[in-house]
Coordinates of N, CA and C in Angstrom, one line a residue:
S1 N 94.4 106.1 100.4 CA 93.6 105.7 99.2 C 93.1 104.8 99.2
G2 N 93.5 104.5 98.1 CA 93.0 102.8 97.9 C 94.5 101.4 97.6
L3 N 94.0 100.1 97.8 CA 94.6 99.4 97.8 C 95.9 98.8 96.5
G4 N 96.6 99.3 96.4 CA 97.3 98.2 95.5 C 98.7 99.0 95.3
Y5 N 99.1 98.8 94.5 CA 100.3 99.7 93.3 C 99.9 100.3 92.9
Q6 N 101.2 102.1 92.7 CA 101.3 102.8 92.1 C 102.0 103.6 91.4
S7 N 102.0 103.5 89.9 CA 102.3 103.6 89.5 C 103.8 105.8 90.0
S8 N 105.0 105.2 89.3 CA 105.7 106.6 89.2 C 106.4 106.7 88.2
S9 N 107.2 107.9 87.9 CA 108.4 108.2 87.3 C 109.2 108.7 87.8
I10 N 109.5 108.9 89.4 CA 109.7 110.5 90.0 C 110.3 109.1 91.2
S11 N 110.3 108.4 91.6 CA 110.2 107.7 92.9 C 110.9 107.4 93.1
F12 N 112.6 107.3 93.9 CA 113.4 106.8 94.4 C 113.3 106.7 95.7
L13 N 114.9 105.9 96.1 CA 115.1 105.7 97.0 C 116.4 106.0 97.7
F14 N 116.7 105.8 98.5 CA 118.4 107.0 99.1 C 118.8 105.9 100.0
T15 N 120.3 105.9 99.7 CA 120.9 106.0 101.4 C 122.1 106.6 101.7
L16 N 121.9 107.1 103.0 CA 123.2 108.4 102.9 C 124.3 108.1 103.9
C17 N 124.4 106.7 104.8 CA 124.8 105.7 105.5 C 124.3 104.4 105.9
N18 N 125.0 103.8 105.7 CA 125.3 102.5 106.1 C 125.8 101.4 106.7
K19 N 125.3 100.5 107.0 CA 127.0 99.3 107.5 C 127.6 98.7 107.6
N20 N 126.9 98.7 105.3 CA 128.3 98.2 104.8 C 128.7 98.8 104.0
G21 N 128.9 100.7 104.5 CA 130.1 100.9 104.0 C 129.7 101.9 102.0
Y22 N 128.6 101.4 102.0 CA 128.4 102.0 100.7 C 127.6 103.2 100.7
R23 N 128.5 104.1 99.4 CA 128.4 105.3 99.2 C 127.0 105.8 99.8
P24 N 126.9 106.9 99.9 CA 125.1 108.1 99.6 C 125.8 107.5 98.5
E25 N 124.4 106.9 98.3 CA 123.6 107.7 96.5 C 122.2 107.5 97.1
K26 N 121.5 108.5 95.8 CA 120.1 108.2 95.3 C 119.9 107.0 94.1
L27 N 118.6 106.2 94.1 CA 118.5 105.1 93.4 C 116.5 105.2 92.5
P28 N 117.1 105.5 91.6 CA 116.1 105.9 91.0 C 115.8 104.0 90.5
L29 N 114.3 103.9 90.2 CA 113.8 103.2 89.7 C 114.2 102.5 88.5
R30 N 114.4 101.5 88.3 CA 114.8 100.6 87.6 C 114.3 101.3 86.0
D31 N 112.8 101.2 85.2 CA 111.9 101.0 84.6 C 111.2 102.1 85.2
P32 N 111.5 103.5 84.7 CA 110.9 104.9 84.8 C 109.9 105.1 84.5
L33 N 108.9 103.9 84.2 CA 107.4 103.9 84.0 C 107.3 102.8 84.5
D34 N 108.2 102.7 85.8 CA 107.6 101.0 86.4 C 106.3 101.7 87.1
E35 N 105.5 100.4 87.3 CA 103.5 101.2 88.0 C 103.6 100.1 89.3
Y36 N 105.0 98.7 89.2 CA 105.0 98.6 91.2 C 105.9 99.7 92.3
A37 N 106.2 101.0 91.7 CA 106.7 101.9 92.2 C 106.3 102.1 94.0
I38 N 105.1 102.6 94.3 CA 104.7 102.2 95.3 C 103.4 101.2 95.6
W39 N 104.2 100.8 96.8 CA 101.9 99.9 97.6 C 101.8 100.8 98.1
D40 N 100.8 101.3 98.1 CA 99.5 101.5 99.0 C 98.2 100.8 99.5
D41 N 98.7 100.5 101.0 CA 98.2 100.0 101.8 C 97.6 100.1 103.2
T42 N 96.5 100.5 103.5 CA 97.0 100.8 105.5 C 97.4 100.1 106.0
R43 N 97.4 99.5 105.8 CA 97.8 97.7 107.2 C 99.8 98.0 106.9
Y44 N 99.7 98.3 106.2 CA 102.0 98.2 105.8 C 101.8 100.1 106.2
G45 N 103.0 99.9 107.1 CA 104.3 101.1 106.8 C 104.1 101.7 105.1
P46 N 105.8 102.3 104.7 CA 105.5 102.4 103.7 C 106.1 101.0 103.0
V47 N 105.9 101.3 101.8 CA 106.1 99.5 101.0 C 106.4 100.5 99.5
F48 N 108.2 100.4 98.9 CA 108.1 100.3 97.4 C 108.8 99.5 96.5
G49 N 108.2 99.4 95.6 CA 108.7 98.3 94.9 C 108.2 96.9 94.8
S50 N 108.1 96.7 93.4 CA 107.1 95.5 93.3 C 107.6 94.2 94.3
F51 N 108.1 93.7 94.9 CA 108.9 93.3 96.0 C 109.2 93.3 97.2
G52 N 108.8 94.5 97.1 CA 109.1 95.3 98.2 C 110.7 95.1 98.8
D53 N 111.4 95.8 97.6 CA 112.7 97.1 97.5 C 112.9 98.1 99.0
L54 N 111.9 98.2 99.3 CA 111.9 98.8 100.9 C 110.5 98.2 101.6
F55 N 110.3 97.3 102.8 CA 108.7 96.8 102.9 C 109.2 97.2 104.7
I56 N 108.1 98.5 104.9 CA 108.5 98.4 106.7 C 106.5 97.9 106.5
V57 N 106.3 97.4 107.9 CA 105.7 96.5 108.4 C 104.8 97.5 109.7
D58 N 103.9 97.4 109.6 CA 102.7 97.9 110.4 C 103.7 97.3 112.0
N59 N 103.7 98.5 113.4 CA 104.3 98.2 114.3 C 105.8 97.0 114.5
A60 N 107.1 98.0 112.8 CA 107.5 97.9 112.9 C 108.9 97.7 113.6
G61 N 108.5 98.4 115.0 CA 109.8 98.4 116.0 C 109.6 97.6 116.8
G62 N 108.1 97.2 116.6 CA 109.0 95.3 117.9 C 108.7 94.1 117.1
N63 N 109.3 94.2 115.6 CA 109.7 93.3 115.3 C 110.7 92.8 114.1
E64 N 110.6 92.0 114.0 CA 112.3 92.0 112.4 C 111.2 91.5 111.2
G65 N 110.0 91.8 111.1 CA 109.8 92.0 109.7 C 108.8 92.7 109.0
S66 N 110.7 93.9 109.0 CA 110.9 94.4 107.3 C 111.5 94.4 107.1
Y67 N 111.7 94.2 105.4 CA 113.2 94.0 104.7 C 113.3 94.6 103.8
T68 N 113.6 94.0 103.1 CA 114.8 95.4 102.4 C 114.5 93.9 101.0
W69 N 113.9 93.8 99.3 CA 114.8 93.3 98.8 C 114.9 93.9 97.5
S70 N 115.6 94.0 96.3 CA 115.9 94.2 95.5 C 115.4 93.8 94.4
Q71 N 114.3 94.9 93.5 CA 114.3 94.4 92.3 C 113.4 95.8 91.6
T72 N 112.8 96.6 92.3 CA 111.7 97.5 91.9 C 113.4 98.5 91.4
Y73 N 113.5 98.9 92.2 CA 115.3 99.9 92.4 C 116.2 99.9 92.6
A74 N 116.8 101.1 91.6 CA 118.4 100.1 91.5 C 118.8 99.9 92.8
R75 N 120.1 99.5 93.0 CA 120.8 99.0 94.0 C 122.6 100.1 94.1
P76 N 123.1 99.9 95.3 CA 124.4 100.9 94.7 C 125.4 100.6 94.2
Q77 N 126.1 100.9 93.5 CA 127.2 100.6 92.7 C 128.1 99.5 94.1
G78 N 128.4 98.3 93.7 CA 129.2 97.0 94.2 C 128.2 96.0 95.7
A79 N 126.9 96.8 95.2 CA 125.9 94.6 96.1 C 125.8 94.8 95.3
P80 N 125.4 93.0 95.7 CA 124.9 92.3 95.1 C 123.5 92.7 94.0
S81 N 124.0 91.3 93.6 CA 122.4 91.3 91.8 C 121.0 91.3 93.3
D82 N 120.2 91.7 92.7 CA 118.7 90.9 93.1 C 118.3 90.1 93.6
G83 N 117.3 89.9 94.5 CA 117.5 89.0 96.1 C 117.6 89.9 97.2
E84 N 117.7 89.5 97.5 CA 117.3 89.7 99.6 C 118.8 91.0 99.3
C85 N 118.3 92.0 100.1 CA 118.8 93.0 100.3 C 120.2 94.0 101.3
D86 N 120.7 93.7 101.5 CA 121.5 94.0 102.8 C 121.6 95.9 103.2
V87 N 121.7 96.5 101.7 CA 122.2 98.0 101.3 C 121.2 99.1 103.0
F88 N 120.0 98.3 102.8 CA 119.5 99.9 103.5 C 119.4 99.6 105.4
A89 N 119.5 98.5 105.9 CA 119.9 98.5 106.9 C 120.7 97.5 107.6
G90 N 122.0 96.9 106.4 CA 122.7 96.1 106.5 C 122.5 94.9 106.3
K91 N 121.3 94.5 106.8 CA 120.6 92.9 106.4 C 119.3 93.0 105.6
Y92 N 118.8 91.8 105.4 CA 117.7 91.4 104.8 C 117.1 92.0 105.8
R93 N 116.1 91.1 106.7 CA 114.7 91.7 107.8 C 116.0 92.5 109.0
F94 N 114.9 93.3 109.4 CA 114.9 93.9 110.0 C 114.0 94.1 111.3
T95 N 115.1 95.3 111.9 CA 113.5 96.4 113.2 C 114.1 98.0 112.9
P96 N 113.5 98.7 112.2 CA 113.7 99.9 112.0 C 113.6 100.5 113.8
D97 N 114.3 101.4 113.9 CA 114.3 102.5 114.9 C 113.9 103.7 114.6
E98 N 114.6 104.3 113.5 CA 113.8 105.2 113.0 C 113.6 105.7 111.7
M99 N 113.3 106.8 110.9 CA 112.7 106.8 109.6 C 112.6 108.1 109.4
E100 N 112.8 108.3 107.8 CA 113.1 109.6 108.1 C 113.0 109.8 105.9
V101 N 111.7 110.4 106.2 CA 111.6 110.5 104.7 C 111.5 112.5 104.0
F102 N 111.8 112.0 103.2 CA 112.5 113.3 101.9 C 111.3 113.8 101.2
H103 N 111.3 115.0 100.4 CA 110.5 114.9 99.6 C 111.3 115.6 98.7
E104 N 111.6 115.8 97.2 CA 113.2 116.0 96.7 C 112.4 117.6 96.0
V105 N 112.8 118.9 95.5 CA 112.5 119.7 95.2 C 113.1 120.3 94.1
V106 N 112.8 119.8 92.8 CA 113.3 120.1 91.8 C 112.6 122.2 91.1
D107 N 114.0 122.4 90.6 CA 113.6 123.5 90.2 C 113.4 123.7 88.3

């Protein structure tokens, strides 16, 4: 669709398994009315959050341009405060080798 931020009241990130030992956890938006939940831009892979809580660059498997920066979504219990984030890949900048996307169905 278009270029820009998209709001969502139900968007979330999650971690199932990670290098730093955080337990599996669903990470909701800090503000459920956040207008910066998702960045819509065909030049990049998925981008979640206003500063790129999870930012996947184009051709991500060939460089360390992807990163995680905690701002819009909650962090797991025990993770350091806002800013550079190591939750998803074990370090701030990373090269993804695989990614899975799930859709939560709520009855």
